[in-house]
mmCIF file of C-alpha atoms and ligand atoms in Angstrom:
data_model
loop_
_atom_site.group_PDB
_atom_site.id
_atom_site.type_symbol
_atom_site.label_atom_id
_atom_site.label_comp_id
_atom_site.label_asym_id
_atom_site.label_seq_id
_atom_site.Cartn_x
_atom_site.Cartn_y
_atom_site.Cartn_z
ATOM 1 C CA MET A 1 18.929 -48.693 8.719
ATOM 2 C CA TYR A 2 16.051 -47.640 10.924
ATOM 3 C CA ASN A 3 14.566 -44.214 11.569
ATOM 4 C CA SER A 4 13.871 -42.754 14.981
ATOM 5 C CA LYS A 5 10.572 -41.208 15.974
ATOM 6 C CA ILE A 6 9.513 -39.166 18.993
ATOM 7 C CA ILE A 7 6.779 -41.191 20.726
ATOM 8 C CA GLY A 8 6.538 -39.382 24.065
ATOM 9 C CA LEU A 9 7.060 -35.814 25.275
ATOM 10 C CA GLY A 10 6.873 -34.165 28.683
ATOM 11 C CA TYR A 11 8.011 -31.064 30.514
ATOM 12 C CA TYR A 12 8.195 -29.665 33.991
ATOM 13 C CA VAL A 13 8.696 -26.090 35.156
ATOM 14 C CA PRO A 14 8.893 -24.899 38.770
ATOM 15 C CA GLU A 15 5.726 -23.357 40.212
ATOM 16 C CA ARG A 16 7.376 -20.075 41.222
ATOM 17 C CA VAL A 17 6.661 -17.369 38.637
ATOM 18 C CA VAL A 18 9.159 -14.476 38.587
ATOM 19 C CA THR A 19 7.851 -11.485 36.643
ATOM 20 C CA ASN A 20 9.921 -8.686 35.175
ATOM 21 C CA ASN A 21 8.568 -6.432 37.911
ATOM 22 C CA ASP A 22 9.832 -8.913 40.513
ATOM 23 C CA LEU A 23 13.301 -8.631 38.936
ATOM 24 C CA SER A 24 13.161 -4.844 39.024
ATOM 25 C CA LYS A 25 13.030 -5.129 42.820
ATOM 26 C CA MET A 26 16.295 -7.131 42.803
ATOM 27 C CA MET A 27 18.277 -5.145 40.228
ATOM 28 C CA ASP A 28 18.180 -2.006 38.116
ATOM 29 C CA THR A 29 15.910 -3.180 35.306
ATOM 30 C CA SER A 30 12.340 -2.717 34.087
ATOM 31 C CA ASP A 31 9.480 -4.668 32.533
ATOM 32 C CA LYS A 32 9.677 -2.313 29.533
ATOM 33 C CA TRP A 33 13.400 -2.947 28.877
ATOM 34 C CA ILE A 34 13.103 -6.727 29.232
ATOM 35 C CA GLN A 35 9.997 -7.006 27.048
ATOM 36 C CA GLU A 36 11.329 -4.685 24.358
ATOM 37 C CA ARG A 37 14.748 -6.373 24.102
ATOM 38 C CA THR A 38 13.787 -9.997 24.689
ATOM 39 C CA GLY A 39 9.991 -10.493 24.590
ATOM 40 C CA ILE A 40 10.142 -12.151 28.031
ATOM 41 C CA LYS A 41 7.287 -11.356 30.456
ATOM 42 C CA GLU A 42 8.048 -13.873 33.187
ATOM 43 C CA ARG A 43 10.093 -16.953 33.884
ATOM 44 C CA ARG A 44 10.022 -19.835 36.387
ATOM 45 C CA TRP A 45 12.699 -19.945 39.063
ATOM 46 C CA VAL A 46 13.101 -22.758 41.583
ATOM 47 C CA ALA A 47 11.734 -21.540 44.942
ATOM 48 C CA PRO A 48 14.264 -21.353 47.804
ATOM 49 C CA GLU A 49 12.481 -24.090 49.782
ATOM 50 C CA SER A 50 12.137 -26.387 46.736
ATOM 51 C CA LYS A 51 14.237 -29.513 46.205
ATOM 52 C CA ASP A 52 14.153 -29.090 42.424
ATOM 53 C CA THR A 53 17.500 -29.330 40.626
ATOM 54 C CA SER A 54 18.309 -30.020 36.979
ATOM 55 C CA SER A 55 18.214 -33.799 37.580
ATOM 56 C CA VAL A 56 15.075 -33.655 39.715
ATOM 57 C CA MET A 57 13.228 -31.537 37.124
ATOM 58 C CA GLY A 58 14.596 -33.758 34.346
ATOM 59 C CA ALA A 59 13.245 -36.818 36.150
ATOM 60 C CA LYS A 60 9.811 -35.186 36.548
ATOM 61 C CA ALA A 61 9.645 -34.373 32.822
ATOM 62 C CA SER A 62 10.907 -37.871 31.951
ATOM 63 C CA ARG A 63 8.157 -39.632 33.932
ATOM 64 C CA ILE A 64 5.556 -37.767 31.870
ATOM 65 C CA ALA A 65 7.327 -38.454 28.555
ATOM 66 C CA ILE A 66 7.731 -42.180 29.318
ATOM 67 C CA GLU A 67 4.110 -42.523 30.399
ATOM 68 C CA ARG A 68 2.874 -40.778 27.246
ATOM 69 C CA SER A 69 5.097 -42.971 25.067
ATOM 70 C CA GLY A 70 3.175 -46.039 26.215
ATOM 71 C CA LEU A 71 6.456 -47.661 27.259
ATOM 72 C CA THR A 72 7.692 -48.374 30.743
ATOM 73 C CA LYS A 73 11.052 -47.354 32.188
ATOM 74 C CA THR A 74 12.373 -50.879 31.666
ATOM 75 C CA ASP A 75 11.876 -50.464 27.903
ATOM 76 C CA ILE A 76 14.368 -47.553 27.797
ATOM 77 C CA ASP A 77 17.791 -48.695 26.511
ATOM 78 C CA PHE A 78 19.795 -45.504 27.001
ATOM 79 C CA ILE A 79 19.657 -42.028 28.572
ATOM 80 C CA ILE A 80 21.046 -38.805 27.131
ATOM 81 C CA PHE A 81 20.984 -35.797 29.445
ATOM 82 C CA ALA A 82 21.794 -32.258 28.305
ATOM 83 C CA THR A 83 22.415 -29.434 30.774
ATOM 84 C CA LEU A 84 24.817 -26.598 31.526
ATOM 85 C CA SER A 85 23.698 -26.540 35.153
ATOM 86 C CA PRO A 86 24.398 -30.042 36.522
ATOM 87 C CA ASP A 87 23.718 -30.766 40.189
ATOM 88 C CA MET A 88 27.346 -31.801 40.685
ATOM 89 C CA TYR A 89 30.606 -30.981 38.913
ATOM 90 C CA PHE A 90 30.815 -34.728 38.404
ATOM 91 C CA PRO A 91 29.274 -37.248 37.921
ATOM 92 C CA GLY A 92 26.865 -35.877 35.333
ATOM 93 C CA GLY A 93 23.100 -35.602 35.631
ATOM 94 C CA GLY A 94 22.393 -38.654 33.459
ATOM 95 C CA VAL A 95 23.310 -41.121 36.188
ATOM 96 C CA GLN A 96 21.359 -39.164 38.792
ATOM 97 C CA LEU A 97 18.348 -39.290 36.523
ATOM 98 C CA GLN A 98 18.798 -43.041 36.035
ATOM 99 C CA ASN A 99 18.837 -43.470 39.817
ATOM 100 C CA MET A 100 15.857 -41.175 40.468
ATOM 101 C CA LEU A 101 13.767 -43.003 37.873
ATOM 102 C CA GLU A 102 14.917 -46.370 39.315
ATOM 103 C CA MET A 103 15.832 -47.526 35.863
ATOM 104 C CA PRO A 104 17.884 -50.628 35.113
ATOM 105 C CA THR A 105 21.635 -50.228 34.580
ATOM 106 C CA VAL A 106 21.353 -48.766 31.087
ATOM 107 C CA GLY A 107 24.003 -46.351 29.821
ATOM 108 C CA ALA A 108 23.705 -42.642 30.619
ATOM 109 C CA LEU A 109 25.488 -39.984 28.594
ATOM 110 C CA ASP A 110 25.830 -36.277 29.416
ATOM 111 C CA VAL A 111 25.851 -33.600 26.747
ATOM 112 C CA ARG A 112 27.522 -30.243 27.454
ATOM 113 C CA ASN A 113 26.390 -28.112 24.542
ATOM 114 C CA GLN A 114 24.423 -25.429 26.339
ATOM 115 C CA CYS A 115 21.581 -23.985 24.232
ATOM 116 C CA SER A 116 22.209 -26.522 21.484
ATOM 117 C CA GLY A 117 22.286 -29.345 24.035
ATOM 118 C CA PHE A 118 18.924 -30.851 23.174
ATOM 119 C CA ILE A 119 19.614 -30.701 19.418
ATOM 120 C CA TYR A 120 22.963 -32.454 19.923
ATOM 121 C CA ALA A 121 21.356 -34.989 22.280
ATOM 122 C CA LEU A 122 18.570 -35.750 19.818
ATOM 123 C CA SER A 123 21.073 -36.197 17.018
ATOM 124 C CA ILE A 124 23.147 -38.640 19.095
ATOM 125 C CA ALA A 125 20.042 -40.625 20.021
ATOM 126 C CA ASP A 126 19.014 -40.730 16.371
ATOM 127 C CA GLN A 127 22.390 -42.183 15.326
ATOM 128 C CA PHE A 128 22.192 -44.925 17.994
ATOM 129 C CA ILE A 129 18.710 -45.856 16.815
ATOM 130 C CA LYS A 130 19.529 -45.659 13.096
ATOM 131 C CA THR A 131 22.371 -48.135 13.487
ATOM 132 C CA GLY A 132 20.163 -50.533 15.436
ATOM 133 C CA MET A 133 22.228 -50.332 18.622
ATOM 134 C CA TYR A 134 19.298 -49.098 20.747
ATOM 135 C CA LYS A 135 15.543 -49.179 20.313
ATOM 136 C CA ASN A 136 14.214 -46.645 22.835
ATOM 137 C CA ILE A 137 16.199 -43.669 24.144
ATOM 138 C CA LEU A 138 15.241 -41.086 26.750
ATOM 139 C CA VAL A 139 16.528 -37.636 25.745
ATOM 140 C CA VAL A 140 16.378 -34.944 28.424
ATOM 141 C CA GLY A 141 17.203 -31.234 28.587
ATOM 142 C CA ALA A 142 17.089 -29.548 31.997
ATOM 143 C CA GLU A 143 18.364 -26.354 33.569
ATOM 144 C CA TYR A 144 18.513 -24.888 37.052
ATOM 145 C CA HIS A 145 19.813 -21.449 36.080
ATOM 146 C CA SER A 146 18.446 -19.337 38.870
ATOM 147 C CA GLY A 147 20.842 -20.734 41.476
ATOM 148 C CA GLY A 148 23.829 -19.528 39.461
ATOM 149 C CA LEU A 149 22.863 -16.058 38.238
ATOM 150 C CA ASP A 150 24.332 -12.734 39.290
ATOM 151 C CA LYS A 151 21.181 -10.969 40.494
ATOM 152 C CA SER A 152 22.988 -7.687 41.156
ATOM 153 C CA ASP A 153 22.989 -4.769 38.689
ATOM 154 C CA ALA A 154 26.272 -6.083 37.229
ATOM 155 C CA GLY A 155 24.571 -9.265 36.001
ATOM 156 C CA ARG A 156 21.293 -7.770 34.785
ATOM 157 C CA HIS A 157 21.885 -8.207 31.041
ATOM 158 C CA VAL A 158 22.269 -11.973 31.579
ATOM 159 C CA SER A 159 20.126 -12.867 34.587
ATOM 160 C CA VAL A 160 16.883 -11.407 33.229
ATOM 161 C CA ILE A 161 16.846 -13.783 30.258
ATOM 162 C CA PHE A 162 17.276 -17.154 31.975
ATOM 163 C CA GLY A 163 14.614 -19.446 33.425
ATOM 164 C CA ASP A 164 14.499 -22.914 35.020
ATOM 165 C CA GLY A 165 12.774 -26.021 33.673
ATOM 166 C CA ALA A 166 13.120 -29.388 31.993
ATOM 167 C CA GLY A 167 11.779 -31.343 29.047
ATOM 168 C CA ALA A 168 12.078 -34.940 27.906
ATOM 169 C CA ALA A 169 11.457 -36.951 24.772
ATOM 170 C CA VAL A 170 11.310 -40.694 24.188
ATOM 171 C CA LEU A 171 12.820 -41.579 20.843
ATOM 172 C CA SER A 172 11.934 -44.943 19.411
ATOM 173 C CA ARG A 173 12.846 -47.107 16.422
ATOM 174 C CA THR A 174 10.555 -47.069 13.407
ATOM 175 C CA GLU A 175 10.899 -49.130 10.267
ATOM 176 C CA ASP A 176 9.067 -46.454 8.261
ATOM 177 C CA ASN A 177 11.985 -44.530 6.759
ATOM 178 C CA THR A 178 9.744 -41.700 5.569
ATOM 179 C CA LYS A 179 8.854 -40.692 9.147
ATOM 180 C CA GLY A 180 10.688 -39.444 12.221
ATOM 181 C CA ILE A 181 14.029 -37.657 12.255
ATOM 182 C CA LEU A 182 15.041 -37.102 8.635
ATOM 183 C CA SER A 183 18.395 -35.469 9.355
ATOM 184 C CA SER A 184 20.382 -33.495 11.902
ATOM 185 C CA HIS A 185 23.101 -30.894 11.337
ATOM 186 C CA LEU A 186 25.609 -29.920 14.027
ATOM 187 C CA HIS A 187 28.234 -27.163 14.097
ATOM 188 C CA SER A 188 30.634 -25.415 16.450
ATOM 189 C CA GLU A 189 33.045 -22.493 16.437
ATOM 190 C CA GLY A 190 35.256 -22.634 19.537
ATOM 191 C CA GLU A 191 36.969 -19.412 18.535
ATOM 192 C CA HIS A 192 34.078 -17.631 20.274
ATOM 193 C CA ALA A 193 33.974 -19.790 23.411
ATOM 194 C CA GLU A 194 34.757 -16.826 25.663
ATOM 195 C CA GLN A 195 31.840 -14.706 24.387
ATOM 196 C CA LEU A 196 29.320 -16.683 26.444
ATOM 197 C CA THR A 197 30.810 -18.569 29.338
ATOM 198 C CA VAL A 198 30.981 -19.460 33.010
ATOM 199 C CA LYS A 199 34.691 -19.804 33.814
ATOM 200 C CA GLY A 200 34.544 -21.121 37.363
ATOM 201 C CA PRO A 201 34.599 -23.732 38.724
ATOM 202 C CA SER A 202 37.174 -25.229 36.432
ATOM 203 C CA ILE A 203 40.290 -27.344 36.655
ATOM 204 C CA CYS A 204 42.236 -24.220 35.578
ATOM 205 C CA LYS A 205 41.283 -22.585 38.847
ATOM 206 C CA TRP A 206 40.592 -25.450 41.136
ATOM 207 C CA VAL A 207 39.626 -25.586 44.801
ATOM 208 C CA PRO A 208 42.939 -24.885 46.629
ATOM 209 C CA GLU A 209 43.487 -21.668 44.667
ATOM 210 C CA LEU A 210 39.891 -20.581 45.151
ATOM 211 C CA LEU A 211 40.010 -21.223 48.880
ATOM 212 C CA LYS A 212 43.316 -19.329 49.142
ATOM 213 C CA GLU A 213 41.904 -16.367 47.238
ATOM 214 C CA ASN A 214 38.474 -16.483 48.900
ATOM 215 C CA ASP A 215 37.569 -13.404 46.896
ATOM 216 C CA PRO A 216 33.970 -12.238 47.483
ATOM 217 C CA ASN A 217 34.161 -10.201 44.269
ATOM 218 C CA ASP A 218 35.049 -13.218 42.114
ATOM 219 C CA LYS A 219 32.460 -13.148 39.320
ATOM 220 C CA SER A 220 33.896 -16.128 37.458
ATOM 221 C CA TYR A 221 31.075 -18.335 38.756
ATOM 222 C CA TYR A 222 28.487 -16.204 37.007
ATOM 223 C CA PRO A 223 27.661 -16.324 33.303
ATOM 224 C CA TYR A 224 29.442 -13.791 31.127
ATOM 225 C CA MET A 225 27.807 -12.924 27.806
ATOM 226 C CA ASN A 226 28.760 -10.494 25.081
ATOM 227 C CA GLY A 227 25.063 -10.153 24.187
ATOM 228 C CA THR A 228 25.295 -8.100 21.008
ATOM 229 C CA PHE A 229 28.041 -10.309 19.563
ATOM 230 C CA VAL A 230 26.081 -13.470 20.421
ATOM 231 C CA PHE A 231 22.900 -11.990 18.937
ATOM 232 C CA LYS A 232 24.572 -11.230 15.572
ATOM 233 C CA HIS A 233 26.029 -14.720 15.305
ATOM 234 C CA ALA A 234 22.771 -16.332 16.422
ATOM 235 C CA VAL A 235 20.661 -14.841 13.621
ATOM 236 C CA MET A 236 23.287 -15.793 11.023
ATOM 237 C CA ARG A 237 23.846 -19.372 12.247
ATOM 238 C CA PHE A 238 20.153 -20.103 12.853
ATOM 239 C CA SER A 239 19.416 -19.160 9.242
ATOM 240 C CA GLU A 240 22.341 -21.157 7.830
ATOM 241 C CA VAL A 241 21.583 -24.345 9.708
ATOM 242 C CA ILE A 242 17.869 -24.261 8.883
ATOM 243 C CA ILE A 243 18.697 -23.817 5.188
ATOM 244 C CA GLU A 244 21.218 -26.683 5.448
ATOM 245 C CA GLY A 245 18.543 -28.964 6.922
ATOM 246 C CA LEU A 246 15.924 -28.019 4.352
ATOM 247 C CA LYS A 247 18.345 -28.518 1.456
ATOM 248 C CA ALA A 248 19.436 -31.931 2.716
ATOM 249 C CA ASN A 249 15.817 -33.057 2.491
ATOM 250 C CA HIS A 250 14.906 -31.230 -0.739
ATOM 251 C CA LEU A 251 12.498 -29.020 1.196
ATOM 252 C CA LYS A 252 11.751 -25.318 1.022
ATOM 253 C CA ALA A 253 10.703 -22.860 3.729
ATOM 254 C CA VAL A 254 7.055 -23.143 2.582
ATOM 255 C CA ASP A 255 7.189 -26.844 3.474
ATOM 256 C CA ILE A 256 7.802 -26.077 7.157
ATOM 257 C CA ASN A 257 4.676 -26.777 9.190
ATOM 258 C CA MET A 258 6.295 -25.938 12.512
ATOM 259 C CA LEU A 259 9.605 -24.256 13.316
ATOM 260 C CA ILE A 260 10.666 -24.500 16.937
ATOM 261 C CA PRO A 261 13.659 -22.260 17.507
ATOM 262 C CA HIS A 262 15.647 -22.345 20.726
ATOM 263 C CA GLN A 263 14.012 -19.709 22.915
ATOM 264 C CA ALA A 264 16.962 -17.328 23.388
ATOM 265 C CA ASN A 265 15.300 -14.054 22.540
ATOM 266 C CA LEU A 266 11.919 -13.399 20.873
ATOM 267 C CA ARG A 267 13.656 -10.882 18.581
ATOM 268 C CA ILE A 268 15.896 -13.670 17.232
ATOM 269 C CA SER A 269 12.859 -15.911 16.558
ATOM 270 C CA GLN A 270 11.022 -13.043 14.862
ATOM 271 C CA PHE A 271 14.034 -12.286 12.679
ATOM 272 C CA ILE A 272 14.180 -15.933 11.551
ATOM 273 C CA GLN A 273 10.419 -16.057 10.980
ATOM 274 C CA LYS A 274 10.619 -12.978 8.738
ATOM 275 C CA LYS A 275 13.688 -14.219 6.883
ATOM 276 C CA PHE A 276 11.960 -17.484 5.951
ATOM 277 C CA GLY A 277 8.602 -15.767 5.241
ATOM 278 C CA LEU A 278 6.775 -17.909 7.823
ATOM 279 C CA ASN A 279 3.440 -16.953 9.354
ATOM 280 C CA ASP A 280 2.657 -17.049 13.073
ATOM 281 C CA SER A 281 1.131 -20.533 12.889
ATOM 282 C CA GLN A 282 4.416 -21.928 11.500
ATOM 283 C CA VAL A 283 6.614 -20.796 14.418
ATOM 284 C CA PHE A 284 6.201 -21.683 18.082
ATOM 285 C CA ASN A 285 7.483 -19.406 20.854
ATOM 286 C CA ASN A 286 6.982 -19.613 24.606
ATOM 287 C CA ILE A 287 9.918 -17.504 25.806
ATOM 288 C CA GLN A 288 7.327 -14.973 27.007
ATOM 289 C CA LYS A 289 6.394 -17.395 29.840
ATOM 290 C CA TYR A 290 9.620 -19.242 30.555
ATOM 291 C CA GLY A 291 12.589 -17.118 29.457
ATOM 292 C CA ASN A 292 15.616 -18.921 28.064
ATOM 293 C CA THR A 293 15.765 -22.415 29.569
ATOM 294 C CA THR A 294 18.828 -23.336 27.467
ATOM 295 C CA ALA A 295 19.060 -27.128 26.959
ATOM 296 C CA ALA A 296 15.406 -27.465 27.983
ATOM 297 C CA SER A 297 13.957 -24.759 25.751
ATOM 298 C CA VAL A 298 13.456 -26.644 22.473
ATOM 299 C CA VAL A 299 11.940 -29.720 24.135
ATOM 300 C CA ILE A 300 9.639 -27.683 26.395
ATOM 301 C CA ALA A 301 8.433 -25.720 23.346
ATOM 302 C CA LEU A 302 8.051 -28.899 21.286
ATOM 303 C CA THR A 303 5.994 -30.483 24.063
ATOM 304 C CA GLU A 304 3.722 -27.441 24.404
ATOM 305 C CA ALA A 305 3.231 -27.187 20.628
ATOM 306 C CA TRP A 306 2.320 -30.892 20.529
ATOM 307 C CA GLU A 307 -0.022 -30.565 23.558
ATOM 308 C CA GLN A 308 -1.784 -27.677 21.811
ATOM 309 C CA ASN A 309 -2.348 -29.869 18.699
ATOM 310 C CA LYS A 310 -0.124 -27.602 16.626
ATOM 311 C CA ILE A 311 1.828 -30.578 15.301
ATOM 312 C CA LYS A 312 0.013 -33.154 13.188
ATOM 313 C CA ASP A 313 0.841 -36.442 11.561
ATOM 314 C CA ASN A 314 3.126 -36.009 8.532
ATOM 315 C CA ASP A 315 4.044 -32.378 9.417
ATOM 316 C CA ILE A 316 7.544 -31.111 8.709
ATOM 317 C CA VAL A 317 8.890 -29.940 12.071
ATOM 318 C CA VAL A 318 12.174 -28.040 12.198
ATOM 319 C CA LEU A 319 14.087 -27.685 15.471
ATOM 320 C CA ALA A 320 17.034 -25.286 15.600
ATOM 321 C CA ALA A 321 19.323 -23.880 18.269
ATOM 322 C CA PHE A 322 22.353 -21.661 18.746
ATOM 323 C CA GLY A 323 24.321 -20.916 21.877
ATOM 324 C CA SER A 324 27.479 -20.918 23.931
ATOM 325 C CA GLY A 325 30.481 -22.603 22.367
ATOM 326 C CA PHE A 326 29.496 -21.332 19.927
ATOM 327 C CA THR A 327 27.499 -24.437 18.990
ATOM 328 C CA TRP A 328 24.446 -24.667 16.807
ATOM 329 C CA GLY A 329 22.360 -27.215 14.958
ATOM 330 C CA SER A 330 19.071 -28.234 13.417
ATOM 331 C CA VAL A 331 16.919 -31.347 13.310
ATOM 332 C CA ILE A 332 14.388 -31.949 10.542
ATOM 333 C CA ILE A 333 11.475 -34.232 11.430
ATOM 334 C CA ARG A 334 8.547 -35.633 9.500
ATOM 335 C CA TRP A 335 6.055 -36.173 12.350
HETATM 336 N N1 LIG B 401 17.705 -3.775 32.234
HETATM 337 C C1 LIG B 401 17.890 -2.519 31.848
HETATM 338 N N2 LIG B 401 18.941 -2.130 31.091
HETATM 339 C C2 LIG B 401 19.827 -3.072 30.726
HETATM 340 C C3 LIG B 401 19.680 -4.416 31.110
HETATM 341 C C4 LIG B 401 18.567 -4.768 31.901
HETATM 342 N N3 LIG B 401 18.335 -6.027 32.293
HETATM 343 N N4 LIG B 401 20.717 -5.118 30.579
HETATM 344 C C5 LIG B 401 21.470 -4.265 29.903
HETATM 345 N N5 LIG B 401 20.938 -3.017 29.993
HETATM 346 C C6 LIG B 401 21.428 -1.772 29.382
HETATM 347 C C7 LIG B 401 22.938 -1.804 29.157
HETATM 348 O O1 LIG B 401 23.624 -1.374 30.300
HETATM 349 C C8 LIG B 401 23.078 -0.868 27.988
HETATM 350 O O2 LIG B 401 23.022 0.460 28.470
HETATM 351 P P1 LIG B 401 23.987 1.602 27.803
HETATM 352 O O3 LIG B 401 23.550 1.677 26.358
HETATM 353 O O4 LIG B 401 23.637 2.792 28.605
HETATM 354 O O5 LIG B 401 25.364 1.089 27.974
HETATM 355 C C9 LIG B 401 21.823 -1.110 27.165
HETATM 356 O O6 LIG B 401 20.854 -1.671 28.072
HETATM 357 C C10 LIG B 401 22.026 -2.052 26.018
HETATM 358 O O7 LIG B 401 22.712 -3.224 26.496
HETATM 359 P P2 LIG B 401 23.085 -4.426 25.578
HETATM 360 O O8 LIG B 401 23.774 -5.475 26.406
HETATM 361 O O9 LIG B 401 23.789 -3.889 24.362
HETATM 362 O O10 LIG B 401 21.620 -4.922 25.187
HETATM 363 P P3 LIG B 401 21.137 -5.759 23.955
HETATM 364 O O11 LIG B 401 20.233 -4.928 23.146
HETATM 365 O O12 LIG B 401 22.276 -6.437 23.264
HETATM 366 O O13 LIG B 401 20.248 -6.875 24.667
HETATM 367 C C11 LIG B 401 20.406 -9.204 25.199
HETATM 368 C C12 LIG B 401 20.839 -7.776 25.562
HETATM 369 C C13 LIG B 401 18.903 -9.282 25.420
HETATM 370 C C14 LIG B 401 21.092 -10.166 26.146
HETATM 371 C C15 LIG B 401 20.739 -9.505 23.721
HETATM 372 O O14 LIG B 401 22.067 -9.089 23.460
HETATM 373 C C16 LIG B 401 20.614 -10.941 23.350
HETATM 374 O O15 LIG B 401 19.541 -11.513 23.381
HETATM 375 N N6 LIG B 401 21.710 -11.603 22.941
HETATM 376 C C17 LIG B 401 21.696 -12.976 22.446
HETATM 377 C C18 LIG B 401 21.429 -13.966 23.558
HETATM 378 C C19 LIG B 401 21.566 -15.378 23.032
HETATM 379 O O16 LIG B 401 21.090 -15.700 21.960
HETATM 380 N N7 LIG B 401 22.248 -16.232 23.767
HETATM 381 C C20 LIG B 401 22.494 -17.558 23.258
HETATM 382 C C21 LIG B 401 21.838 -18.561 24.044
HETATM 383 S S1 LIG B 401 22.279 -18.532 25.754
HETATM 384 C C22 LIG B 401 23.344 -19.915 26.019
HETATM 385 O O17 LIG B 401 23.822 -20.537 25.119
HETATM 386 C C23 LIG B 401 23.702 -20.208 27.440
#
């Protein structure tokens, strides 16, 4: 068995900065409310004239990650693409990415696990590499949220938290079994699927019915979130899955050099930090600048932490996420 190691990281966010004050001109909200409840100061939203989509942003992040890995696109054996905001209902973004990057006809897999998407994608890539099936895998998380948010007062508790962006990692085979991804831990609880969801478009309510109804008040295309319920489950599941990962590797919280939680809400990250007794240098947050970029959040944060030299050789890096599904997971890495 081999191990897999991250050898290249990259991210891309749209240039357009949307501050909390900008949002307060669109809906009944305030900088004070958003900062107090979420820690978010601003986010990036794709500009109206921009051609950025989830696949386009994913491709931009991927070019950087591949270049930094020292490989070329022809060395990549497989693509895994995580998003909840694909450019098309089908096919998925993975094949669009493959086309945009002009890669050879390697396989492309789409992951639909929302905020846990990158964790699931990384885990899948790790299994393919461990078994020896593939050597180098491109793992991408990308979201174009802003095109699908309800920016009226009715959607304010959801739309203020989400931002657009993409991140990518190149995972590669290593024969050093003490390094790279040590373990990954994945969970779901479909019982709560309806607590954080976008119901339309779906095969349950497909095009003929929608056209017949043509209801301008149909909100089923917008995200619905029972925020308080999701928050309570998030803090519980984050803690559980981090403990599970540490235990599996005979590690303790003090061994964590860098925890990168999915950037859902700064209050959630702070709760986890306190619970595990970690200091500020052991936890990386960038939700203040980007909001919640869902499948892209962990990989954007990982890239920034790495760019800022906050991750060093041999460090224990813990990635963890929780989100719609509910789905959650953790990945434990020795860098
Ligand atoms: N501006 C001003 N006031 C607002 C806003 C807003 N943007 N949104 C809601 N409010 C008001 C509400 O109307 C309510 O007013 P009321 O008390 O008069 O009725 C009050 O603020 C409190 O509303 P809540 O929805 O209870 O606010 P809460 O404190 O729960 O914060 C939040 C909302 C930030 C969304 C929080 O619940 C949260 O972060 N939840 C978890 C999110 C998460 O982790 N998601 C998972 C990942 S996302 C994914 O997987 C796609």
